[in-house]
Short mmCIF file of C-alpha atoms in Angstrom, two decimals:
data_model
loop_
_atom_site.label_atom_id
_atom_site.label_comp_id
_atom_site.label_asym_id
_atom_site.label_seq_id
_atom_site.Cartn_x
_atom_site.Cartn_y
_atom_site.Cartn_z
CA MET A 1 7.66 13.04 232.79
CA PHE A 2 7.22 15.24 235.86
CA HIS A 3 4.77 14.35 238.58
CA VAL A 4 3.49 16.81 241.21
CA LYS A 5 -0.12 17.31 242.40
CA LEU A 6 -1.14 20.86 243.14
CA PRO A 7 -4.09 22.03 245.27
CA GLY A 8 -6.70 24.41 243.95
CA HIS A 9 -6.06 28.14 244.14
CA ASP A 10 -8.62 28.68 246.89
CA ALA A 11 -6.84 26.21 249.15
CA ILE A 12 -3.24 27.25 248.56
CA ALA A 13 -2.76 28.95 251.90
CA ARG A 14 -4.69 26.31 253.80
CA HIS A 15 -3.33 23.16 252.22
CA ALA A 16 0.17 24.12 251.07
CA GLY A 17 2.40 21.11 251.43
CA GLU A 18 -0.40 18.74 252.43
CA HIS A 19 -1.05 17.14 249.03
CA LEU A 20 1.47 15.87 246.57
CA VAL A 21 0.04 15.77 243.13
CA THR A 22 1.30 15.55 239.60
CA HIS A 23 1.93 17.88 236.76
CA ARG A 24 3.42 16.76 233.51
CA VAL A 25 3.85 17.77 229.90
CA GLU A 26 1.79 15.97 227.27
CA LEU A 27 2.64 16.26 223.56
CA PRO A 28 0.27 15.24 220.76
CA ARG A 29 0.85 11.63 219.81
CA LYS A 30 0.29 9.34 216.88
CA VAL A 31 -2.55 6.87 217.27
CA VAL A 32 -1.20 3.53 218.51
CA ASP A 33 -2.75 0.32 219.83
CA ARG A 34 -3.86 0.32 223.41
CA PRO A 35 -1.45 -1.46 225.81
CA ILE A 36 -3.91 -4.32 226.37
CA LEU A 37 -4.05 -4.95 222.62
CA GLN A 38 -0.26 -4.91 222.33
CA VAL A 39 0.05 -7.43 225.16
CA ALA A 40 -2.68 -9.61 223.64
CA LYS A 41 -0.86 -9.66 220.28
CA ARG A 42 2.38 -10.76 221.96
CA LEU A 43 0.59 -13.49 223.90
CA VAL A 44 -0.95 -14.82 220.69
CA MET A 45 2.45 -14.80 218.98
CA ALA A 46 4.03 -16.60 221.95
CA LEU A 47 1.29 -19.25 221.89
CA VAL A 48 1.79 -19.75 218.15
CA VAL A 49 5.52 -20.32 218.69
CA LEU A 50 4.76 -22.73 221.55
CA VAL A 51 2.28 -24.77 219.52
CA ALA A 52 4.60 -24.86 216.51
CA THR A 53 7.45 -26.13 218.70
CA ALA A 54 5.24 -28.79 220.28
CA PHE A 55 4.14 -30.14 216.90
CA VAL A 56 7.73 -30.18 215.61
CA VAL A 57 8.70 -32.30 218.64
CA TYR A 58 5.64 -34.53 218.29
CA ALA A 59 6.32 -35.10 214.59
CA ASP A 60 9.79 -36.41 215.51
CA ARG A 61 8.70 -38.06 218.78
CA ASP A 62 10.62 -41.27 218.01
CA GLY A 63 13.86 -39.33 218.34
CA TYR A 64 13.10 -38.28 221.93
CA HIS A 65 13.30 -40.25 225.18
CA ASP A 66 11.12 -39.68 228.24
CA ASN A 67 12.74 -40.85 231.47
CA ALA A 68 9.27 -41.56 232.91
CA ASP A 69 7.95 -44.12 230.39
CA GLY A 70 10.36 -44.00 227.47
CA THR A 71 7.82 -42.64 224.95
CA VAL A 72 6.75 -39.12 223.99
CA ASP A 73 3.06 -38.38 223.37
CA LEU A 74 1.35 -35.09 222.50
CA LEU A 75 1.22 -33.93 226.14
CA ASP A 76 4.92 -34.69 226.51
CA ALA A 77 5.62 -32.71 223.36
CA PHE A 78 3.85 -29.64 224.77
CA TYR A 79 5.61 -30.11 228.09
CA TYR A 80 9.01 -30.33 226.37
CA ALA A 81 8.21 -27.25 224.25
CA THR A 82 7.23 -25.26 227.33
CA VAL A 83 10.31 -26.05 229.43
CA THR A 84 12.60 -25.66 226.42
CA LEU A 85 11.28 -22.31 225.21
CA SER A 86 11.30 -20.92 228.75
CA THR A 87 14.95 -22.15 229.09
CA THR A 88 13.99 -24.20 232.17
CA GLY A 89 15.21 -27.52 230.75
CA TYR A 90 14.59 -30.20 233.40
CA GLY A 91 16.26 -32.89 231.27
CA ASP A 92 13.55 -35.52 231.80
CA ILE A 93 12.79 -35.52 228.05
CA THR A 94 15.84 -35.43 225.79
CA PRO A 95 16.55 -35.73 222.05
CA VAL A 96 18.46 -38.95 221.41
CA SER A 97 18.49 -39.32 217.61
CA ASP A 98 20.67 -37.27 215.29
CA ALA A 99 17.60 -35.93 213.49
CA ALA A 100 16.04 -34.74 216.77
CA ARG A 101 19.26 -33.06 217.83
CA LEU A 102 19.62 -31.31 214.45
CA THR A 103 16.02 -30.20 214.76
CA ASN A 104 16.83 -28.73 218.19
CA ILE A 105 19.82 -26.88 216.76
CA PHE A 106 18.23 -25.43 213.62
CA VAL A 107 14.53 -25.22 214.55
CA ILE A 108 13.92 -25.37 218.30
CA THR A 109 16.74 -22.96 219.24
CA PRO A 110 15.61 -20.20 216.82
CA LEU A 111 12.04 -20.67 218.09
CA ARG A 112 13.34 -20.34 221.67
CA VAL A 113 15.09 -17.08 220.77
CA LEU A 114 11.93 -15.81 219.03
CA PHE A 115 9.85 -16.76 222.08
CA LEU A 116 12.15 -14.81 224.41
CA ILE A 117 12.15 -11.80 222.08
CA ILE A 118 8.35 -11.76 222.10
CA LEU A 119 8.21 -11.91 225.89
CA VAL A 120 10.99 -9.39 226.49
CA GLY A 121 9.77 -7.18 223.63
CA THR A 122 7.07 -5.58 225.77
CA THR A 123 9.61 -4.38 228.33
CA LEU A 124 12.01 -3.23 225.62
CA GLU A 125 9.25 -1.32 223.87
CA VAL A 126 8.24 0.45 227.10
CA LEU A 127 11.85 1.50 227.73
CA THR A 128 12.32 2.58 224.13
CA GLU A 129 9.07 4.54 224.14
CA ARG A 130 10.01 6.26 227.39
CA THR A 131 13.44 7.23 226.03
CA ARG A 132 11.92 8.44 222.78
CA GLU A 133 9.31 10.50 224.64
CA GLU A 134 11.97 12.12 226.85
CA TRP A 135 14.04 12.98 223.78
CA ARG A 136 10.97 14.39 222.03
CA LEU A 137 10.07 16.46 225.10
CA ASN A 138 13.58 17.92 225.38
CA ARG A 139 13.63 18.77 221.68
CA TRP A 140 10.20 20.42 221.99
CA ARG A 141 11.38 22.55 224.92
CA SER A 142 14.55 23.71 223.19
CA ALA A 143 12.66 24.67 220.01
CA LEU A 144 9.74 26.47 221.71
CA ARG A 145 9.96 30.26 221.31
CA ASP A 146 7.42 33.09 221.02
CA HIS A 147 4.54 30.66 221.51
CA THR A 148 1.06 31.07 222.96
CA VAL A 149 0.13 29.68 226.37
CA VAL A 150 -3.56 29.00 227.03
CA VAL A 151 -4.55 28.56 230.68
CA GLY A 152 -7.89 26.78 230.77
CA PHE A 153 -9.19 24.80 227.80
CA GLY A 154 -12.90 25.18 228.40
CA THR A 155 -15.30 26.91 226.03
CA LYS A 156 -13.54 30.29 226.35
CA GLY A 157 -10.00 29.00 226.04
CA ARG A 158 -10.81 26.65 223.17
CA SER A 159 -12.67 29.36 221.23
CA ALA A 160 -9.87 31.87 221.85
CA ILE A 161 -7.13 29.62 220.52
CA GLN A 162 -9.23 28.52 217.54
CA THR A 163 -9.63 32.20 216.66
CA VAL A 164 -5.89 32.83 216.95
CA CYS A 165 -5.03 29.72 214.94
CA ALA A 166 -7.46 30.83 212.23
CA THR A 167 -5.17 33.81 211.64
CA GLY A 168 -2.13 31.65 210.91
CA LEU A 169 -0.72 30.53 214.27
CA LYS A 170 0.55 26.95 214.06
CA LYS A 171 -0.77 24.41 216.53
CA GLU A 172 2.84 23.50 217.39
CA GLN A 173 3.15 27.01 218.84
CA VAL A 174 0.32 26.51 221.37
CA VAL A 175 0.66 25.08 224.88
CA VAL A 176 -2.46 24.38 226.94
CA VAL A 177 -2.34 24.36 230.75
CA ASP A 178 -5.17 22.74 232.69
CA PRO A 179 -5.47 20.71 235.91
CA SER A 180 -7.65 18.04 234.24
CA SER A 181 -5.94 15.18 232.42
CA LYS A 182 -9.09 14.63 230.34
CA VAL A 183 -8.98 18.24 229.15
CA ILE A 184 -5.31 17.88 228.21
CA ASP A 185 -6.15 14.66 226.35
CA ALA A 186 -8.74 16.64 224.38
CA ALA A 187 -6.13 19.34 223.66
CA ASN A 188 -3.68 16.68 222.47
CA ALA A 189 -6.35 15.25 220.20
CA ASP A 190 -6.71 18.70 218.65
CA GLY A 191 -2.96 18.87 218.05
CA TYR A 192 -1.89 21.07 220.98
CA ALA A 193 0.81 20.32 223.55
CA GLY A 194 -0.47 20.32 227.12
CA VAL A 195 0.73 20.66 230.70
CA ILE A 196 -1.34 19.03 233.43
CA GLY A 197 -1.28 21.08 236.62
CA ASP A 198 -2.44 24.13 238.55
CA ALA A 199 -1.40 27.24 236.60
CA THR A 200 -1.31 29.35 239.76
CA ARG A 201 2.00 27.60 240.56
CA SER A 202 5.10 28.95 238.85
CA GLU A 203 6.52 25.42 238.44
CA VAL A 204 3.62 24.48 236.20
CA LEU A 205 3.89 27.62 234.07
CA LYS A 206 7.62 27.05 233.71
CA ARG A 207 6.88 23.62 232.27
CA ALA A 208 4.80 25.44 229.66
CA GLU A 209 7.86 27.63 228.95
CA VAL A 210 5.76 30.69 229.80
CA HIS A 211 8.92 32.76 230.29
CA LYS A 212 9.57 32.40 226.54
CA ALA A 213 5.96 32.96 225.42
CA ARG A 214 4.83 35.85 223.23
CA GLN A 215 1.22 35.86 224.42
CA ILE A 216 -0.74 34.28 227.26
CA ILE A 217 -4.48 33.64 227.25
CA VAL A 218 -5.94 33.20 230.74
CA ALA A 219 -9.42 31.66 230.69
CA PRO A 220 -10.03 29.61 233.87
CA GLN A 221 -13.41 28.88 235.40
CA ARG A 222 -12.99 31.25 238.37
CA ASP A 223 -12.02 34.92 238.55
CA ASP A 224 -9.76 34.48 241.59
CA THR A 225 -7.83 31.82 239.69
CA ALA A 226 -7.46 34.27 236.81
CA VAL A 227 -5.94 36.87 239.15
CA LEU A 228 -3.41 34.44 240.62
CA VAL A 229 -2.45 33.08 237.19
CA THR A 230 -2.01 36.59 235.80
CA LEU A 231 0.20 37.62 238.72
CA THR A 232 2.35 34.51 238.36
CA ALA A 233 2.61 34.76 234.58
CA ARG A 234 3.54 38.45 234.68
CA GLN A 235 6.23 37.72 237.25
CA LEU A 236 7.74 35.07 234.96
CA ASN A 237 7.40 37.05 231.74
CA ARG A 238 7.47 40.84 231.76
CA GLY A 239 7.14 41.28 228.01
CA ALA A 240 4.36 38.86 227.02
CA LYS A 241 0.90 40.09 226.09
CA ILE A 242 -1.57 38.73 228.66
CA VAL A 243 -5.27 38.61 227.83
CA VAL A 244 -7.68 37.47 230.54
CA ALA A 245 -11.33 36.44 230.57
CA VAL A 246 -13.37 37.02 233.75
CA ARG A 247 -17.00 36.71 234.72
CA GLU A 248 -17.49 39.83 236.85
CA GLU A 249 -16.79 43.42 235.75
CA GLU A 250 -15.67 44.38 239.26
CA ASN A 251 -12.56 42.20 238.85
CA VAL A 252 -11.31 44.02 235.76
CA PRO A 253 -9.32 46.75 237.63
CA LEU A 254 -7.69 44.11 239.83
CA LEU A 255 -6.56 42.13 236.80
CA LYS A 256 -5.22 45.26 235.11
CA GLN A 257 -3.18 45.95 238.25
CA SER A 258 -2.01 42.32 238.23
CA GLY A 259 -0.43 42.77 234.80
CA ALA A 260 -3.14 41.96 232.27
CA ASP A 261 -2.92 43.89 229.00
CA ALA A 262 -6.57 43.24 228.14
CA VAL A 263 -9.47 41.93 230.19
CA ILE A 264 -12.64 40.58 228.63
CA THR A 265 -15.77 40.26 230.76
CA SER A 266 -17.40 37.17 229.31
CA SER A 267 -20.81 37.63 230.92
CA GLY A 268 -20.89 41.35 230.07
CA ALA A 269 -19.80 40.76 226.46
CA ALA A 270 -22.44 38.06 226.02
CA GLY A 271 -25.07 40.32 227.55
CA ARG A 272 -24.19 43.22 225.25
CA LEU A 273 -24.35 40.94 222.23
CA LEU A 274 -27.75 39.70 223.40
CA GLY A 275 -28.98 43.29 223.81
CA LEU A 276 -27.70 44.25 220.37
CA SER A 277 -29.43 41.21 218.86
CA VAL A 278 -32.70 42.25 220.51
CA LEU A 279 -32.43 45.74 219.04
CA SER A 280 -31.25 44.48 215.66
CA PRO A 281 -30.86 40.74 214.96
CA ALA A 282 -28.97 41.59 211.76
CA ALA A 283 -26.48 43.75 213.68
CA GLY A 284 -26.01 40.93 216.18
CA MET A 285 -25.27 38.53 213.33
CA VAL A 286 -22.70 40.94 211.89
CA MET A 287 -20.97 41.34 215.25
CA GLU A 288 -20.85 37.59 215.75
CA ASP A 289 -19.40 37.21 212.25
CA LEU A 290 -16.73 39.84 213.00
CA ILE A 291 -15.47 38.08 216.11
CA GLN A 292 -15.43 34.67 214.40
CA GLN A 293 -12.14 34.58 212.52
CA GLY A 294 -11.75 32.78 209.23
CA SER A 295 -15.25 33.19 207.77
CA GLY A 296 -17.30 36.07 206.40
CA LEU A 297 -15.96 39.39 207.65
CA ASP A 298 -12.94 39.53 209.96
CA LEU A 299 -11.84 42.26 212.33
CA VAL A 300 -8.03 42.35 212.10
CA GLU A 301 -5.12 44.49 213.22
CA ARG A 302 -2.33 45.19 210.75
CA PRO A 303 0.52 47.68 210.27
CA VAL A 304 0.34 50.64 207.91
CA VAL A 305 2.14 49.91 204.62
CA ARG A 306 4.30 52.51 202.89
CA ARG A 307 1.81 53.26 200.11
CA GLU A 308 -0.77 54.24 202.76
CA VAL A 309 1.48 56.74 204.55
CA GLY A 310 0.09 60.27 204.22
CA LYS A 311 -3.43 59.09 203.41
CA ALA A 312 -6.54 59.49 205.52
CA PRO A 313 -7.92 56.29 207.10
CA ARG A 314 -10.86 56.25 204.67
CA GLU A 315 -8.53 56.42 201.66
CA THR A 316 -7.05 52.95 202.24
CA ASP A 317 -8.24 49.82 200.45
CA ASP A 318 -9.59 48.27 203.67
CA LEU A 319 -12.42 49.51 205.84
CA VAL A 320 -10.56 51.15 208.75
CA VAL A 321 -12.37 51.21 212.10
CA SER A 322 -9.64 52.54 214.39
CA VAL A 323 -6.03 53.69 214.32
CA LEU A 324 -3.48 52.61 216.95
CA ARG A 325 -0.95 55.37 217.48
CA GLY A 326 1.49 54.70 220.27
CA HIS A 327 -0.64 53.49 223.18
CA ARG A 328 -3.79 55.29 222.02
CA VAL A 329 -6.70 53.80 220.09
CA LEU A 330 -8.27 56.50 217.93
CA GLY A 331 -11.46 56.31 215.90
CA TYR A 332 -11.13 56.56 212.13
CA ASP A 333 -12.91 59.95 212.24
CA ASP A 334 -10.89 61.36 215.15
CA PRO A 335 -9.50 64.76 214.03
CA SER A 336 -6.20 64.02 215.81
CA VAL A 337 -5.52 61.13 213.42
CA GLY A 338 -4.94 63.39 210.43
CA THR A 339 -3.01 61.24 207.98
CA LEU A 340 -1.56 57.78 208.55
CA GLN A 341 2.02 57.34 209.75
CA LEU A 342 4.33 54.40 209.13
CA THR A 343 4.39 53.56 212.84
CA ASP A 344 0.58 53.38 213.07
CA ARG A 345 -1.43 50.17 213.15
CA LEU A 346 -4.92 49.80 211.76
CA ILE A 347 -7.99 47.94 213.01
CA THR A 348 -9.77 47.01 209.79
CA ILE A 349 -12.71 44.96 208.56
CA VAL A 350 -11.73 42.63 205.73
CA ARG A 351 -13.29 39.77 203.83
CA ALA A 352 -11.91 36.50 205.22
CA THR A 353 -9.66 34.63 202.81
CA PRO A 354 -7.26 31.69 203.32
CA ARG A 355 -4.37 34.16 203.10
CA ALA A 356 -5.80 36.79 205.45
CA GLN A 357 -3.68 36.70 208.58
CA VAL A 358 -3.16 39.03 211.49
CA THR A 359 0.34 40.43 211.70
CA PRO A 360 1.69 39.58 215.17
CA ASP A 361 1.69 42.57 217.47
CA THR A 362 5.17 42.95 218.92
CA ARG A 363 4.56 46.27 220.69
CA THR A 364 5.09 46.52 224.43
CA LEU A 365 1.85 47.61 225.99
CA PRO A 366 1.42 49.19 229.41
CA HIS A 367 0.59 46.79 232.21
CA GLY A 368 -1.18 49.22 234.45
#
């Protein structure tokens, strides 16, 4: 695990080097008992072994000798069990009969070993778990390729990744970056790997393997954070598709210059959907259905198949909305479209089915 605390983006220049904080990678885990419950179970087991040993000694008390008064009562039996199991062995109470000595060899000694295993087991389990987690983390890093990095797991980031996963992306191919450990815990609970830390720092994004990512979703709470994250991510990965959510329209050009391929103005988009719903509630419902992947109607991008080459957009089986030709997005009725080419991609409206998936877009888009 890696530990570094990072200041917020708006205090980078002012507080650089002043605060040491932590960032670390968190992978989804299986549900296990809380540490306090594990310790409680071991204490109960140790007490059971102690009581069992004491009663074994008390049952054969005539075979033991106490240097204090010569006899062994119940208190002496518990005392002898305690010092024996803990390997202290003061020697003030000793087995003198053959039966007592045989009992010590075949019963008390195995109980002593079991008692030590129970006590040491907690430490061994912690070391084993730490080693296993390090091995799991290294294996995860080496296998991670062409994944999706989500910066910010609030409402926007969570909704974005749910939409992408609805089209077939596996949860193992998603890495969430957020400065809040509680947010990362929530991401882990949903099955996503997480990195705790400030995504404006390149060290944190490197822990998310952003240099090997196929696409990056930037959805922090503040627009200035989005700009810094976009700049850092683009510096680490020149070929990834970066999509950014911002609050203010005036920040869109800045983000485009910073390397974002697409910028969504969350407040503006919500406002336009509200206005459309006022004009036509039914149209608003349709638009909301289109942007919610996996149910009803889906708006998807796919390549042109060979049997569609040479046809007009309206002659395909799907309802074509736009045609992507090179770096241009053309309307289905644009005269320059003519007939479809094999290198084109289509934006279509389809009925959502369990098998309907978006074909990953591997084109290199302009960053300006």
